Amino acid sequence: MGTAARRGRPKAASRERIIEAGISVGLRNLTMTAVAAELEVAEATLYNYVSSKQELEEAIVAALVDQIDSPSSDIAHAHDHLVELGARIATVLRRHRGLTEAVIRHGASAAITTRAQADLDRLIELGLDPDTALVAHSELVWFVIGSVRVESDEPAGPPVLSPPFRDALRKYESANFRWSVDAHVLGVLTALERGSRPWATGDDTATG
């Protein structure tokens, strides 16, 4: 019996399996060497399906973004839709360490922009004008990313926080996350409804 037979057949490589292996390895630990080891294939084999680690990371981000379920179509108000969307985004971000940084790096990727456009279209269907939908969605996404990074002790916000304050903030964000999202979304929508349009005036504090 040969060596290959004793060890069993190596796992077959494909783009889909490489992405799955990348998710299993984790974005924080992602290297082509680690993915090849996970699949039990030669590292050179991976390059038949992805041209670089960067392409693989972008493909992993696309696969994980696809795991974010859209809020129920039964939700009839933009505010409620945004709060539920925030909770669902956070669920996926928490499940995959390193995803917040990867989303920031690949924010202009086709997968993220396509998903964002779908979210915006739904917010417009729920009665928001396009500018309000864009700002509210952007504020929500950045708020959720920042909150999850604080929870997981990733760099976010002020660069220096003493351990007691950092731990207290992380505990607060975790226990009150949905309330925090609700309050943030409400504040953003209220400001926009009052006529605040900083992108139009160039004044970050401008209100109508």
mmCIF file of C-alpha atoms in Angstrom:
data_model
loop_
_atom_site.group_PDB
_atom_site.id
_atom_site.type_symbol
_atom_site.label_atom_id
_atom_site.label_comp_id
_atom_site.label_asym_id
_atom_site.label_seq_id
_atom_site.Cartn_x
_atom_site.Cartn_y
_atom_site.Cartn_z
ATOM 1 C CA MET A 1 0.000 0.000 0.000
ATOM 2 C CA GLY A 2 1.480 3.362 -1.058
ATOM 3 C CA THR A 3 1.943 6.445 1.088
ATOM 4 C CA ALA A 4 -0.930 8.283 -0.620
ATOM 5 C CA ALA A 5 -3.269 5.373 0.029
ATOM 6 C CA ARG A 6 -2.293 5.216 3.703
ATOM 7 C CA ARG A 7 -2.856 8.914 4.224
ATOM 8 C CA GLY A 8 -6.050 9.065 2.216
ATOM 9 C CA ARG A 9 -6.766 11.202 -0.790
ATOM 10 C CA PRO A 10 -6.060 14.944 -0.455
ATOM 11 C CA LYS A 11 -9.179 17.077 -0.397
ATOM 12 C CA ALA A 12 -10.075 18.306 -3.861
ATOM 13 C CA ALA A 13 -9.558 22.013 -4.429
ATOM 14 C CA SER A 14 -12.110 24.373 -5.935
ATOM 15 C CA ARG A 15 -12.768 28.073 -5.505
ATOM 16 C CA GLU A 16 -15.727 27.340 -3.238
ATOM 17 C CA ARG A 17 -13.730 24.934 -1.059
ATOM 18 C CA ILE A 18 -10.840 27.384 -0.842
ATOM 19 C CA ILE A 19 -13.227 30.080 0.405
ATOM 20 C CA GLU A 20 -14.718 27.647 2.932
ATOM 21 C CA ALA A 21 -11.224 26.736 4.112
ATOM 22 C CA GLY A 22 -10.359 30.426 4.413
ATOM 23 C CA ILE A 23 -13.400 30.966 6.618
ATOM 24 C CA SER A 24 -12.381 27.983 8.721
ATOM 25 C CA VAL A 25 -8.824 29.315 9.125
ATOM 26 C CA GLY A 26 -10.224 32.735 10.024
ATOM 27 C CA LEU A 27 -9.527 36.172 8.634
ATOM 28 C CA ARG A 28 -7.159 36.991 11.501
ATOM 29 C CA ASN A 29 -4.975 33.978 10.632
ATOM 30 C CA LEU A 30 -5.464 33.991 6.875
ATOM 31 C CA THR A 31 -2.450 32.982 4.830
ATOM 32 C CA MET A 32 -2.257 30.968 1.648
ATOM 33 C CA THR A 33 -0.078 28.471 3.514
ATOM 34 C CA ALA A 34 -2.703 27.981 6.218
ATOM 35 C CA VAL A 35 -5.513 27.535 3.673
ATOM 36 C CA ALA A 36 -3.462 25.001 1.710
ATOM 37 C CA ALA A 37 -2.798 23.075 4.919
ATOM 38 C CA GLU A 38 -6.514 23.136 5.774
ATOM 39 C CA LEU A 39 -7.304 21.624 2.366
ATOM 40 C CA GLU A 40 -4.287 19.303 2.376
ATOM 41 C CA VAL A 41 -3.138 20.570 -1.013
ATOM 42 C CA ALA A 42 0.005 22.253 -2.271
ATOM 43 C CA GLU A 43 -0.027 26.014 -1.822
ATOM 44 C CA ALA A 44 0.598 26.447 -5.552
ATOM 45 C CA THR A 45 -2.729 24.688 -6.224
ATOM 46 C CA LEU A 46 -4.629 27.608 -4.680
ATOM 47 C CA TYR A 47 -3.383 29.975 -7.348
ATOM 48 C CA ASN A 48 -5.315 28.048 -9.977
ATOM 49 C CA TYR A 49 -8.456 29.491 -8.363
ATOM 50 C CA VAL A 50 -7.442 32.772 -6.686
ATOM 51 C CA SER A 51 -4.666 35.077 -7.793
ATOM 52 C CA SER A 52 -3.634 36.344 -4.350
ATOM 53 C CA LYS A 53 -4.396 36.435 -0.659
ATOM 54 C CA GLN A 54 -6.166 39.764 -1.250
ATOM 55 C CA GLU A 55 -8.521 38.190 -3.799
ATOM 56 C CA LEU A 56 -9.206 35.326 -1.422
ATOM 57 C CA GLU A 57 -9.930 37.700 1.462
ATOM 58 C CA GLU A 58 -12.351 39.680 -0.712
ATOM 59 C CA ALA A 59 -14.098 36.448 -1.719
ATOM 60 C CA ILE A 60 -14.387 35.436 1.952
ATOM 61 C CA VAL A 61 -15.860 38.838 2.821
ATOM 62 C CA ALA A 62 -18.400 38.408 0.008
ATOM 63 C CA ALA A 63 -19.384 34.977 1.336
ATOM 64 C CA LEU A 64 -19.785 36.290 4.880
ATOM 65 C CA VAL A 65 -21.732 39.372 3.800
ATOM 66 C CA ASP A 66 -24.082 36.968 2.058
ATOM 67 C CA GLN A 67 -24.751 35.395 5.485
ATOM 68 C CA ILE A 68 -26.349 38.630 6.730
ATOM 69 C CA ASP A 69 -30.051 37.960 6.447
ATOM 70 C CA SER A 70 -32.246 40.832 5.343
ATOM 71 C CA PRO A 71 -34.874 41.971 7.846
ATOM 72 C CA SER A 72 -38.363 40.602 7.350
ATOM 73 C CA SER A 73 -40.417 42.199 4.605
ATOM 74 C CA ASP A 74 -43.194 42.452 7.206
ATOM 75 C CA ILE A 75 -41.315 45.316 8.883
ATOM 76 C CA ALA A 76 -43.161 48.426 7.758
ATOM 77 C CA HIS A 77 -41.029 51.265 9.165
ATOM 78 C CA ALA A 78 -37.528 52.348 8.141
ATOM 79 C CA HIS A 79 -36.467 52.853 11.761
ATOM 80 C CA ASP A 80 -37.421 49.289 12.738
ATOM 81 C CA HIS A 81 -35.812 47.926 9.576
ATOM 82 C CA LEU A 82 -32.516 49.662 10.375
ATOM 83 C CA VAL A 83 -32.466 48.435 13.969
ATOM 84 C CA GLU A 84 -33.092 44.843 12.876
ATOM 85 C CA LEU A 85 -30.507 45.148 10.095
ATOM 86 C CA GLY A 86 -27.953 46.403 12.610
ATOM 87 C CA ALA A 87 -28.558 43.420 14.872
ATOM 88 C CA ARG A 88 -28.148 41.007 11.974
ATOM 89 C CA ILE A 89 -24.937 42.652 10.772
ATOM 90 C CA ALA A 90 -23.547 42.467 14.303
ATOM 91 C CA THR A 91 -24.355 38.759 14.574
ATOM 92 C CA VAL A 92 -22.156 37.934 11.574
ATOM 93 C CA LEU A 93 -19.386 40.338 12.582
ATOM 94 C CA ARG A 94 -19.219 38.784 16.054
ATOM 95 C CA ARG A 95 -19.089 35.277 14.621
ATOM 96 C CA HIS A 96 -16.007 35.971 12.504
ATOM 97 C CA ARG A 97 -13.117 37.765 14.178
ATOM 98 C CA GLY A 98 -11.262 40.021 11.794
ATOM 99 C CA LEU A 99 -14.313 40.611 9.604
ATOM 100 C CA THR A 100 -14.688 44.227 10.745
ATOM 101 C CA GLU A 101 -11.185 45.080 9.505
ATOM 102 C CA ALA A 102 -11.737 43.145 6.278
ATOM 103 C CA VAL A 103 -15.016 44.977 5.609
ATOM 104 C CA ILE A 104 -13.194 48.276 6.039
ATOM 105 C CA ARG A 105 -10.462 47.157 3.612
ATOM 106 C CA HIS A 106 -12.937 45.888 1.022
ATOM 107 C CA GLY A 107 -15.730 48.416 1.491
ATOM 108 C CA ALA A 108 -15.798 49.254 -2.214
ATOM 109 C CA SER A 109 -16.007 45.621 -3.326
ATOM 110 C CA ALA A 110 -18.821 44.505 -5.593
ATOM 111 C CA ALA A 111 -20.354 42.261 -2.921
ATOM 112 C CA ILE A 112 -20.556 45.004 -0.313
ATOM 113 C CA THR A 113 -21.794 47.701 -2.693
ATOM 114 C CA THR A 114 -24.412 45.346 -4.147
ATOM 115 C CA ARG A 115 -25.688 44.464 -0.665
ATOM 116 C CA ALA A 116 -25.671 48.117 0.403
ATOM 117 C CA GLN A 117 -27.688 49.068 -2.681
ATOM 118 C CA ALA A 118 -30.275 46.405 -1.861
ATOM 119 C CA ASP A 119 -30.547 47.795 1.674
ATOM 120 C CA LEU A 120 -30.919 51.340 0.323
ATOM 121 C CA ASP A 121 -33.614 50.276 -2.145
ATOM 122 C CA ARG A 122 -35.597 48.759 0.723
ATOM 123 C CA LEU A 123 -35.236 51.892 2.868
ATOM 124 C CA ILE A 124 -36.498 53.989 -0.038
ATOM 125 C CA GLU A 125 -39.453 51.611 -0.420
ATOM 126 C CA LEU A 126 -40.172 52.256 3.264
ATOM 127 C CA GLY A 127 -40.422 55.982 2.652
ATOM 128 C CA LEU A 128 -36.948 57.482 3.081
ATOM 129 C CA ASP A 129 -35.634 59.784 0.399
ATOM 130 C CA PRO A 130 -32.381 58.566 -1.228
ATOM 131 C CA ASP A 131 -30.085 60.970 0.664
ATOM 132 C CA THR A 132 -31.635 60.116 4.027
ATOM 133 C CA ALA A 133 -31.464 56.390 3.269
ATOM 134 C CA LEU A 134 -27.785 56.686 2.329
ATOM 135 C CA VAL A 135 -26.786 58.614 5.449
ATOM 136 C CA ALA A 136 -28.869 56.477 7.823
ATOM 137 C CA HIS A 137 -27.482 53.248 6.370
ATOM 138 C CA SER A 138 -23.893 54.491 6.470
ATOM 139 C CA GLU A 139 -24.254 55.706 10.057
ATOM 140 C CA LEU A 140 -25.759 52.379 11.080
ATOM 141 C CA VAL A 141 -23.003 50.296 9.496
ATOM 142 C CA TRP A 142 -20.186 52.346 11.018
ATOM 143 C CA PHE A 143 -21.891 52.377 14.416
ATOM 144 C CA VAL A 144 -22.247 48.590 14.391
ATOM 145 C CA ILE A 145 -18.667 48.049 13.210
ATOM 146 C CA GLY A 146 -17.346 50.348 15.937
ATOM 147 C CA SER A 147 -19.458 48.698 18.626
ATOM 148 C CA VAL A 148 -18.381 45.187 17.673
ATOM 149 C CA ARG A 149 -14.739 46.253 17.600
ATOM 150 C CA VAL A 150 -15.064 47.636 21.131
ATOM 151 C CA GLU A 151 -16.735 44.421 22.317
ATOM 152 C CA SER A 152 -13.927 42.295 20.868
ATOM 153 C CA ASP A 153 -11.184 44.641 22.084
ATOM 154 C CA GLU A 154 -10.201 45.529 18.529
ATOM 155 C CA PRO A 155 -8.884 49.029 17.793
ATOM 156 C CA ALA A 156 -11.812 51.455 17.708
ATOM 157 C CA GLY A 157 -12.538 54.976 18.893
ATOM 158 C CA PRO A 158 -9.991 56.678 21.140
ATOM 159 C CA PRO A 159 -6.647 54.855 20.868
ATOM 160 C CA VAL A 160 -6.038 54.861 24.646
ATOM 161 C CA LEU A 161 -8.563 53.611 27.192
ATOM 162 C CA SER A 162 -7.510 52.391 30.610
ATOM 163 C CA PRO A 163 -8.520 48.742 31.225
ATOM 164 C CA PRO A 164 -11.380 49.530 33.660
ATOM 165 C CA PHE A 165 -13.000 51.982 31.231
ATOM 166 C CA ARG A 166 -12.428 49.698 28.260
ATOM 167 C CA ASP A 167 -13.941 46.715 30.095
ATOM 168 C CA ALA A 168 -16.927 48.761 31.266
ATOM 169 C CA LEU A 169 -17.561 50.057 27.747
ATOM 170 C CA ARG A 170 -17.316 46.577 26.263
ATOM 171 C CA LYS A 171 -19.751 45.194 28.853
ATOM 172 C CA TYR A 172 -22.168 48.060 28.193
ATOM 173 C CA GLU A 173 -22.018 47.650 24.414
ATOM 174 C CA SER A 174 -22.650 43.915 24.692
ATOM 175 C CA ALA A 175 -25.543 44.138 27.160
ATOM 176 C CA ASN A 176 -27.272 47.099 25.547
ATOM 177 C CA PHE A 177 -26.383 46.665 21.908
ATOM 178 C CA ARG A 178 -29.873 46.654 20.438
ATOM 179 C CA TRP A 179 -30.892 49.636 22.570
ATOM 180 C CA SER A 180 -27.761 51.491 21.444
ATOM 181 C CA VAL A 181 -28.533 50.790 17.788
ATOM 182 C CA ASP A 182 -32.132 51.888 18.304
ATOM 183 C CA ALA A 183 -31.035 55.151 19.950
ATOM 184 C CA HIS A 184 -28.427 55.843 17.289
ATOM 185 C CA VAL A 185 -30.790 55.205 14.394
ATOM 186 C CA LEU A 186 -33.491 57.308 16.029
ATOM 187 C CA GLY A 187 -31.052 60.174 16.535
ATOM 188 C CA VAL A 188 -29.805 60.062 12.953
ATOM 189 C CA LEU A 189 -33.299 59.906 11.470
ATOM 190 C CA THR A 190 -34.521 62.702 13.764
ATOM 191 C CA ALA A 191 -31.635 64.952 12.751
ATOM 192 C CA LEU A 192 -32.296 64.284 9.075
ATOM 193 C CA GLU A 193 -36.027 64.879 9.481
ATOM 194 C CA ARG A 194 -35.237 68.241 11.129
ATOM 195 C CA GLY A 195 -33.371 69.248 7.989
ATOM 196 C CA SER A 196 -29.760 68.531 8.939
ATOM 197 C CA ARG A 197 -27.911 68.104 5.670
ATOM 198 C CA PRO A 198 -24.171 68.499 6.396
ATOM 199 C CA TRP A 199 -23.198 67.000 3.029
ATOM 200 C CA ALA A 200 -25.067 69.819 1.292
ATOM 201 C CA THR A 201 -23.757 72.721 3.412
ATOM 202 C CA GLY A 202 -20.250 71.605 4.260
ATOM 203 C CA ASP A 203 -21.030 72.321 7.925
ATOM 204 C CA ASP A 204 -21.033 69.204 10.117
ATOM 205 C CA THR A 205 -23.216 70.958 12.680
ATOM 206 C CA ALA A 206 -25.716 72.525 10.290
ATOM 207 C CA THR A 207 -29.403 72.086 10.894
ATOM 208 C CA GLY A 208 -32.391 73.420 9.056
#
